[in-house]
Amino acid sequence: MLAPLHFKETYAATRRDMPRLPIGYSGLDAFFHMPKQVVVEGRYVMNPQMEWTGGGYASTTSDLAKWAKFYYEALPFSDETLQKIVTPNPNGLISEYDSYGMGSFIFKSAHGKAYGHTGFVPGFRSIFLYYPEQKIAVAFQTNCDSYKGKMTLLHCVDEILKAEF
């Protein structure tokens, strides 16, 4: 499924020394025994293969946005399946504003409805979003796994996109 997309920098995360891996920082508490800096001399401090059922890929932000556009527009599955993905599950209410479909968050953002998903491994967080009304996909990644206050990845994307909409 990924080959037709011609990703330039998306690959299976099967080893600790991944190409162009930036330094990542973790805010996990001592219970997890994770150092504050999770990439040392280009090498991840843990084996990323532990993430295999969660996706198991490393990707650049541009490839991630390309994937989101393909996922919600090019339909790598049937229309019926897409409807299940973008329809809130009655038991999937996350908050008054956000819910979960079949494998996809459904957000009420500052720019209207958005579909997408977040990602996390120690030292890194990501989000990809697709805005169906505008037919655009965006992605945001950060090399820190924690945040303070009310700042969320969705909030970051909304702030960045203010000038665009």
Coordinates of N, CA and C in Angstrom, one line a residue:
M1 N 0.8 -1.2 0.0 CA 0.0 0.0 0.0 C 0.9 1.3 0.0
L2 N 2.0 1.3 0.6 CA 2.9 2.5 0.7 C 3.7 2.7 -0.5
A3 N 4.0 1.7 -1.3 CA 4.9 1.9 -2.5 C 4.3 2.9 -3.5
P4 N 3.1 3.0 -3.8 CA 2.6 4.0 -4.8 C 2.7 5.4 -4.4
L5 N 2.9 5.6 -3.1 CA 2.9 7.0 -2.6 C 4.3 7.6 -2.7
H6 N 5.3 6.9 -3.1 CA 6.7 7.4 -3.3 C 7.2 8.2 -2.1
F7 N 7.0 7.6 -0.9 CA 7.5 8.3 0.3 C 9.0 8.3 0.1
K8 N 9.6 9.5 0.4 CA 11.1 9.6 0.4 C 11.7 9.2 1.7
E9 N 11.0 9.4 2.8 CA 11.7 9.2 4.1 C 10.7 8.5 5.1
T10 N 10.1 7.4 4.7 CA 9.3 6.7 5.6 C 9.8 5.2 5.5
Y11 N 10.0 4.6 6.6 CA 10.6 3.3 6.6 C 10.2 2.6 7.9
A12 N 10.3 1.3 7.9 CA 10.0 0.5 9.1 C 11.1 0.8 10.2
A13 N 10.6 1.1 11.4 CA 11.5 1.4 12.5 C 11.9 0.1 13.1
T14 N 12.9 -0.5 12.5 CA 13.4 -1.8 13.0 C 14.7 -1.8 13.7
R15 N 15.3 -0.6 13.8 CA 16.6 -0.6 14.5 C 16.8 0.7 15.2
R16 N 17.7 0.8 16.1 CA 17.9 1.9 17.0 C 18.6 3.1 16.3
D17 N 19.4 2.8 15.2 CA 20.1 3.9 14.5 C 19.4 4.2 13.2
M18 N 18.4 5.0 13.3 CA 17.5 5.3 12.2 C 18.1 6.6 11.5
P19 N 18.0 6.6 10.1 CA 18.5 7.7 9.4 C 17.9 9.0 9.8
R20 N 18.7 10.1 9.9 CA 18.3 11.4 10.2 C 17.4 11.6 11.5
L21 N 17.5 10.7 12.4 CA 16.8 10.8 13.7 C 17.2 11.9 14.5
P22 N 16.3 12.9 14.8 CA 16.7 14.0 15.6 C 16.8 13.6 17.1
I23 N 17.4 14.5 17.9 CA 17.5 14.3 19.3 C 16.1 14.4 19.8
G24 N 15.7 13.5 20.7 CA 14.3 13.6 21.3 C 14.5 13.7 22.8
Y25 N 13.5 14.3 23.4 CA 13.5 14.6 24.8 C 12.3 14.0 25.5
S26 N 12.5 13.3 26.6 CA 11.4 12.7 27.3 C 11.1 13.4 28.6
G27 N 9.8 13.5 28.9 CA 9.4 14.0 30.2 C 8.7 12.9 31.0
L28 N 8.9 11.7 30.6 CA 8.3 10.5 31.4 C 8.9 10.5 32.8
D29 N 8.1 10.1 33.7 CA 8.6 10.1 35.1 C 9.5 8.9 35.3
A30 N 10.1 8.9 36.5 CA 11.1 7.9 36.8 C 10.6 6.4 36.7
F31 N 9.3 6.2 36.9 CA 8.8 4.9 36.8 C 9.2 4.2 35.5
F32 N 9.3 5.0 34.4 CA 9.6 4.4 33.1 C 11.1 4.2 32.8
H33 N 11.9 4.7 33.7 CA 13.4 4.6 33.5 C 13.9 5.1 32.2
M34 N 13.3 6.2 31.7 CA 13.6 6.7 30.4 C 14.5 8.0 30.6
P35 N 15.7 8.0 30.0 CA 16.5 9.2 30.2 C 15.8 10.5 29.6
K36 N 16.2 11.6 30.0 CA 15.7 12.9 29.4 C 16.0 13.0 27.9
Q37 N 17.2 12.6 27.5 CA 17.5 12.7 26.1 C 17.5 11.2 25.6
V38 N 16.6 11.0 24.6 CA 16.4 9.6 24.2 C 17.1 9.2 22.9
V39 N 17.8 10.2 22.3 CA 18.7 9.9 21.1 C 20.1 10.4 21.5
V40 N 21.0 9.4 21.5 CA 22.4 9.8 21.8 C 23.3 9.3 20.6
E41 N 24.0 10.3 20.1 CA 24.9 10.0 18.9 C 24.2 9.3 17.8
G42 N 23.0 9.8 17.5 CA 22.2 9.2 16.4 C 21.5 7.9 16.7
R43 N 21.5 7.4 17.9 CA 21.0 6.1 18.2 C 19.9 6.3 19.3
Y44 N 18.7 5.7 19.0 CA 17.6 5.7 20.0 C 18.0 4.9 21.2
V45 N 17.6 5.3 22.4 CA 18.0 4.6 23.6 C 17.2 3.3 23.8
M46 N 16.2 3.1 23.1 CA 15.4 1.8 23.2 C 15.1 1.2 21.8
N47 N 14.7 0.0 21.7 CA 14.4 -0.6 20.5 C 13.0 -0.2 20.0
P48 N 13.0 0.5 18.9 CA 11.7 1.0 18.4 C 10.7 0.0 17.9
Q49 N 11.2 -1.3 17.8 CA 10.3 -2.3 17.3 C 9.2 -2.6 18.3
M50 N 9.4 -2.2 19.5 CA 8.3 -2.4 20.5 C 7.0 -1.7 20.0
E51 N 7.1 -0.8 19.1 CA 5.9 0.0 18.6 C 5.3 -0.7 17.4
W52 N 5.7 -1.9 17.0 CA 5.2 -2.5 15.7 C 3.7 -2.6 15.6
T53 N 2.9 -2.8 16.6 CA 1.5 -2.9 16.4 C 0.9 -1.5 16.3
G54 N 1.6 -0.5 16.7 CA 1.1 0.8 16.6 C 1.4 1.5 15.3
G55 N 2.0 0.8 14.4 CA 2.4 1.4 13.1 C 3.8 0.9 12.8
G56 N 4.7 1.2 13.7 CA 6.1 0.7 13.5 C 6.9 1.4 12.3
Y57 N 6.5 2.6 12.0 CA 7.2 3.3 10.9 C 7.8 4.6 11.5
A58 N 8.9 5.0 10.9 CA 9.4 6.4 11.2 C 9.2 7.2 9.9
S59 N 8.8 8.4 10.1 CA 8.5 9.2 8.9 C 8.8 10.7 9.1
T60 N 8.9 11.4 8.0 CA 9.1 12.8 8.1 C 7.7 13.4 8.1
T61 N 7.6 14.7 8.5 CA 6.3 15.4 8.6 C 5.7 15.5 7.2
S62 N 6.4 15.7 6.2 CA 5.8 15.9 4.8 C 5.3 14.5 4.4
D63 N 6.0 13.4 4.6 CA 5.4 12.1 4.2 C 4.2 11.8 5.1
L64 N 4.2 12.2 6.3 CA 3.0 11.9 7.2 C 1.8 12.7 6.7
A65 N 1.9 13.9 6.3 CA 0.8 14.7 5.7 C 0.4 14.1 4.4
K66 N 1.3 13.6 3.6 CA 0.9 12.9 2.3 C 0.1 11.7 2.6
W67 N 0.5 10.9 3.7 CA -0.3 9.7 4.1 C -1.7 10.1 4.5
A68 N -1.9 11.2 5.2 CA -3.2 11.6 5.7 C -4.1 11.9 4.5
K69 N -3.6 12.6 3.5 CA -4.4 13.0 2.3 C -4.8 11.7 1.6
F70 N -3.8 10.8 1.4 CA -4.2 9.5 0.7 C -5.2 8.8 1.5
Y71 N -5.0 8.7 2.8 CA -5.9 7.9 3.7 C -7.3 8.3 3.6
Y72 N -7.6 9.6 3.6 CA -8.9 10.1 3.7 C -9.5 10.5 2.3
E73 N -8.7 10.6 1.3 CA -9.2 10.9 -0.1 C -9.1 9.8 -1.1
A74 N -8.0 9.1 -1.1 CA -7.7 8.2 -2.2 C -8.4 6.8 -1.9
L75 N -8.8 6.7 -0.7 CA -9.6 5.5 -0.2 C -8.9 4.2 -0.5
P76 N -7.9 3.9 0.4 CA -7.2 2.6 0.3 C -8.1 1.5 0.7
F77 N -9.4 1.8 1.0 CA -10.4 0.9 1.4 C -11.7 1.3 0.9
S78 N -12.8 0.6 1.1 CA -14.1 0.9 0.5 C -14.7 2.2 1.1
D79 N -15.7 2.8 0.4 CA -16.5 3.9 1.0 C -17.1 3.6 2.3
E80 N -17.6 2.4 2.4 CA -18.3 1.9 3.6 C -17.4 1.9 4.8
T81 N -16.1 1.4 4.5 CA -15.1 1.4 5.6 C -14.8 2.9 6.0
L82 N -14.6 3.8 5.0 CA -14.3 5.1 5.3 C -15.4 5.8 6.2
Q83 N -16.6 5.5 5.9 CA -17.7 6.0 6.7 C -17.6 5.5 8.2
K84 N -17.2 4.3 8.4 CA -17.0 3.8 9.8 C -15.8 4.5 10.4
I85 N -14.8 4.8 9.7 CA -13.7 5.5 10.2 C -14.0 6.9 10.7
V86 N -14.9 7.7 9.9 CA -15.2 9.1 10.2 C -16.5 9.3 11.0
T87 N -17.1 8.2 11.4 CA -18.4 8.3 12.1 C -18.0 8.0 13.6
P88 N -18.4 8.9 14.5 CA -18.1 8.7 15.9 C -18.8 7.4 16.4
N89 N -18.0 6.6 17.2 CA -18.5 5.4 17.9 C -19.2 5.9 19.1
P90 N -20.4 5.4 19.3 CA -21.2 5.9 20.5 C -20.4 5.8 21.8
N91 N -19.5 4.8 21.9 CA -18.7 4.6 23.1 C -17.3 5.3 23.0
G92 N -17.1 6.0 21.9 CA -15.8 6.6 21.6 C -15.7 8.1 21.9
L93 N -16.6 8.6 22.7 CA -16.6 10.0 23.1 C -15.4 10.3 23.9
I94 N -14.5 11.2 23.5 CA -13.3 11.5 24.2 C -13.6 12.8 25.1
S95 N -14.3 13.7 24.5 CA -14.6 14.9 25.2 C -15.9 15.5 24.6
E96 N -16.3 16.6 25.1 CA -17.5 17.2 24.5 C -17.3 17.5 23.0
Y97 N -16.0 17.7 22.6 CA -15.7 18.1 21.3 C -15.1 17.0 20.4
D98 N -14.5 16.1 21.0 CA -13.7 15.1 20.2 C -14.3 13.7 20.5
S99 N -14.2 12.9 19.4 CA -14.7 11.5 19.5 C -13.7 10.6 18.7
Y100 N -14.1 9.3 18.7 CA -13.2 8.4 18.0 C -14.1 7.5 17.1
G101 N -13.7 7.4 15.8 CA -14.4 6.5 14.9 C -13.7 5.1 15.0
M102 N -13.6 4.5 13.8 CA -12.9 3.2 13.7 C -11.5 3.5 13.3
G103 N -10.6 3.7 14.3 CA -9.2 4.0 14.1 C -8.9 5.4 13.7
S104 N -9.8 6.3 14.0 CA -9.5 7.7 13.7 C -10.2 8.6 14.7
F105 N -9.5 9.6 15.1 CA -10.0 10.7 16.0 C -10.9 11.6 15.1
I106 N -11.9 12.1 15.6 CA -12.8 13.1 14.9 C -12.8 14.3 15.8
F107 N -12.1 15.4 15.4 CA -11.9 16.6 16.2 C -12.8 17.7 15.7
K108 N -13.2 18.5 16.6 CA -13.8 19.8 16.3 C -12.8 20.8 16.6
S109 N -12.2 21.3 15.5 CA -11.0 22.2 15.6 C -11.5 23.7 15.3
A110 N -10.6 24.6 15.5 CA -10.8 26.0 15.1 C -11.2 26.2 13.7
H111 N -10.9 25.2 12.8 CA -11.1 25.3 11.4 C -12.1 24.3 10.9
G112 N -13.0 23.9 11.8 CA -14.0 22.9 11.4 C -13.6 21.5 11.8
K113 N -14.4 20.6 11.3 CA -14.2 19.1 11.6 C -12.8 18.7 11.0
A114 N -12.1 17.9 11.7 CA -10.9 17.3 11.2 C -10.8 15.8 11.7
Y115 N -10.2 15.0 10.8 CA -10.0 13.6 11.1 C -8.5 13.4 11.2
G116 N -8.1 12.5 12.1 CA -6.7 12.2 12.2 C -6.3 11.3 13.3
H117 N -5.0 11.3 13.6 CA -4.6 10.5 14.7 C -3.3 11.1 15.2
T118 N -3.0 10.7 16.5 CA -1.8 11.2 17.1 C -0.8 10.0 17.2
G119 N 0.4 10.3 17.6 CA 1.4 9.2 17.8 C 2.3 9.6 18.9
F120 N 2.9 8.6 19.5 CA 3.8 8.8 20.7 C 4.8 7.7 20.8
V121 N 6.0 8.0 20.9 CA 7.0 7.1 21.4 C 7.9 8.0 22.3
P122 N 8.6 7.4 23.3 CA 9.4 8.2 24.2 C 10.3 9.2 23.4
G123 N 10.1 10.5 23.7 CA 10.9 11.5 23.1 C 10.3 12.2 21.9
F124 N 9.1 11.7 21.4 CA 8.5 12.2 20.2 C 7.0 12.1 20.3
R125 N 6.4 13.1 19.7 CA 4.9 13.1 19.5 C 4.6 13.6 18.1
S126 N 3.5 13.1 17.6 CA 3.0 13.6 16.3 C 1.5 13.6 16.1
I127 N 1.0 14.3 15.1 CA -0.4 14.3 14.8 C -0.5 14.5 13.3
F128 N -1.4 13.8 12.7 CA -1.8 14.2 11.3 C -3.3 14.4 11.3
L129 N -3.7 15.4 10.5 CA -5.1 15.8 10.4 C -5.5 16.0 9.0
Y130 N -6.8 15.7 8.7 CA -7.3 15.9 7.4 C -8.6 16.8 7.6
Y131 N -8.7 17.9 7.0 CA -9.8 18.8 7.0 C -10.7 18.6 5.8
P132 N -11.8 17.8 5.9 CA -12.6 17.5 4.7 C -13.2 18.7 4.0
E133 N -13.6 19.7 4.7 CA -14.2 20.9 4.1 C -13.2 21.6 3.2
Q134 N -11.9 21.7 3.6 CA -10.9 22.3 2.8 C -10.1 21.4 1.9
K135 N -10.3 20.1 2.2 CA -9.6 19.0 1.5 C -8.0 19.2 1.6
I136 N -7.6 19.5 2.8 CA -6.2 19.6 3.0 C -5.8 18.6 4.2
A137 N -4.5 18.2 4.1 CA -4.0 17.4 5.2 C -2.8 18.1 5.7
V138 N -2.6 18.0 7.0 CA -1.4 18.6 7.7 C -0.8 17.6 8.7
A139 N 0.4 17.8 9.0 CA 1.1 17.0 10.0 C 1.9 17.9 10.9
F140 N 2.1 17.5 12.1 CA 3.0 18.2 13.0 C 3.7 17.2 13.9
Q141 N 5.0 17.4 14.0 CA 5.8 16.5 14.9 C 6.7 17.3 15.8
T142 N 6.9 16.8 17.0 CA 7.8 17.4 17.9 C 8.7 16.4 18.5
N143 N 9.9 16.9 18.9 CA 10.9 16.0 19.5 C 10.9 16.1 21.0
C144 N 9.7 16.2 21.6 CA 9.5 16.2 23.0 C 8.2 15.4 23.3
D145 N 8.2 14.5 24.2 CA 6.9 13.7 24.4 C 6.0 14.3 25.4
S146 N 6.3 15.4 26.1 CA 5.5 16.0 27.1 C 5.2 17.5 26.8
Y147 N 4.2 18.0 27.5 CA 4.0 19.4 27.4 C 3.4 19.9 28.7
K148 N 3.4 21.1 28.9 CA 2.9 21.7 30.1 C 1.8 22.6 29.8
G149 N 0.8 22.7 30.7 CA -0.3 23.6 30.5 C -1.4 23.0 29.5
K150 N -2.0 23.9 28.8 CA -3.1 23.4 28.0 C -2.7 23.2 26.5
M151 N -1.5 23.4 26.2 CA -1.0 23.2 24.8 C -1.1 21.7 24.4
T152 N -1.8 21.5 23.3 CA -1.9 20.2 22.8 C -1.5 20.2 21.3
L153 N -1.2 19.1 20.7 CA -0.8 19.1 19.3 C -1.9 19.7 18.4
L154 N -3.1 19.4 18.7 CA -4.2 20.0 17.9 C -4.2 21.5 18.0
H155 N -4.0 22.0 19.2 CA -3.9 23.4 19.4 C -2.7 24.0 18.6
C156 N -1.6 23.4 18.6 CA -0.5 23.8 17.8 C -0.8 23.9 16.3
V157 N -1.4 22.9 15.8 CA -1.8 22.9 14.4 C -2.8 24.0 14.1
D158 N -3.8 24.2 15.0 CA -4.8 25.3 14.8 C -4.1 26.6 14.8
E159 N -3.1 26.8 15.7 CA -2.4 28.1 15.7 C -1.6 28.3 14.4
I160 N -0.9 27.3 14.0 CA -0.1 27.4 12.8 C -1.0 27.7 11.5
L161 N -2.2 27.1 11.5 CA -3.1 27.3 10.4 C -3.9 28.5 10.4
K162 N -3.9 29.3 11.4 CA -4.7 30.5 11.5 C -4.4 31.4 10.3
A163 N -3.2 31.6 9.9 CA -2.8 32.4 8.8 C -3.2 31.8 7.4
E164 N -3.4 30.5 7.4 CA -3.7 29.9 6.1 C -5.2 29.9 5.8
F165 N -6.1 29.9 6.7 CA -7.5 29.8 6.4 C -8.1 31.2 6.5

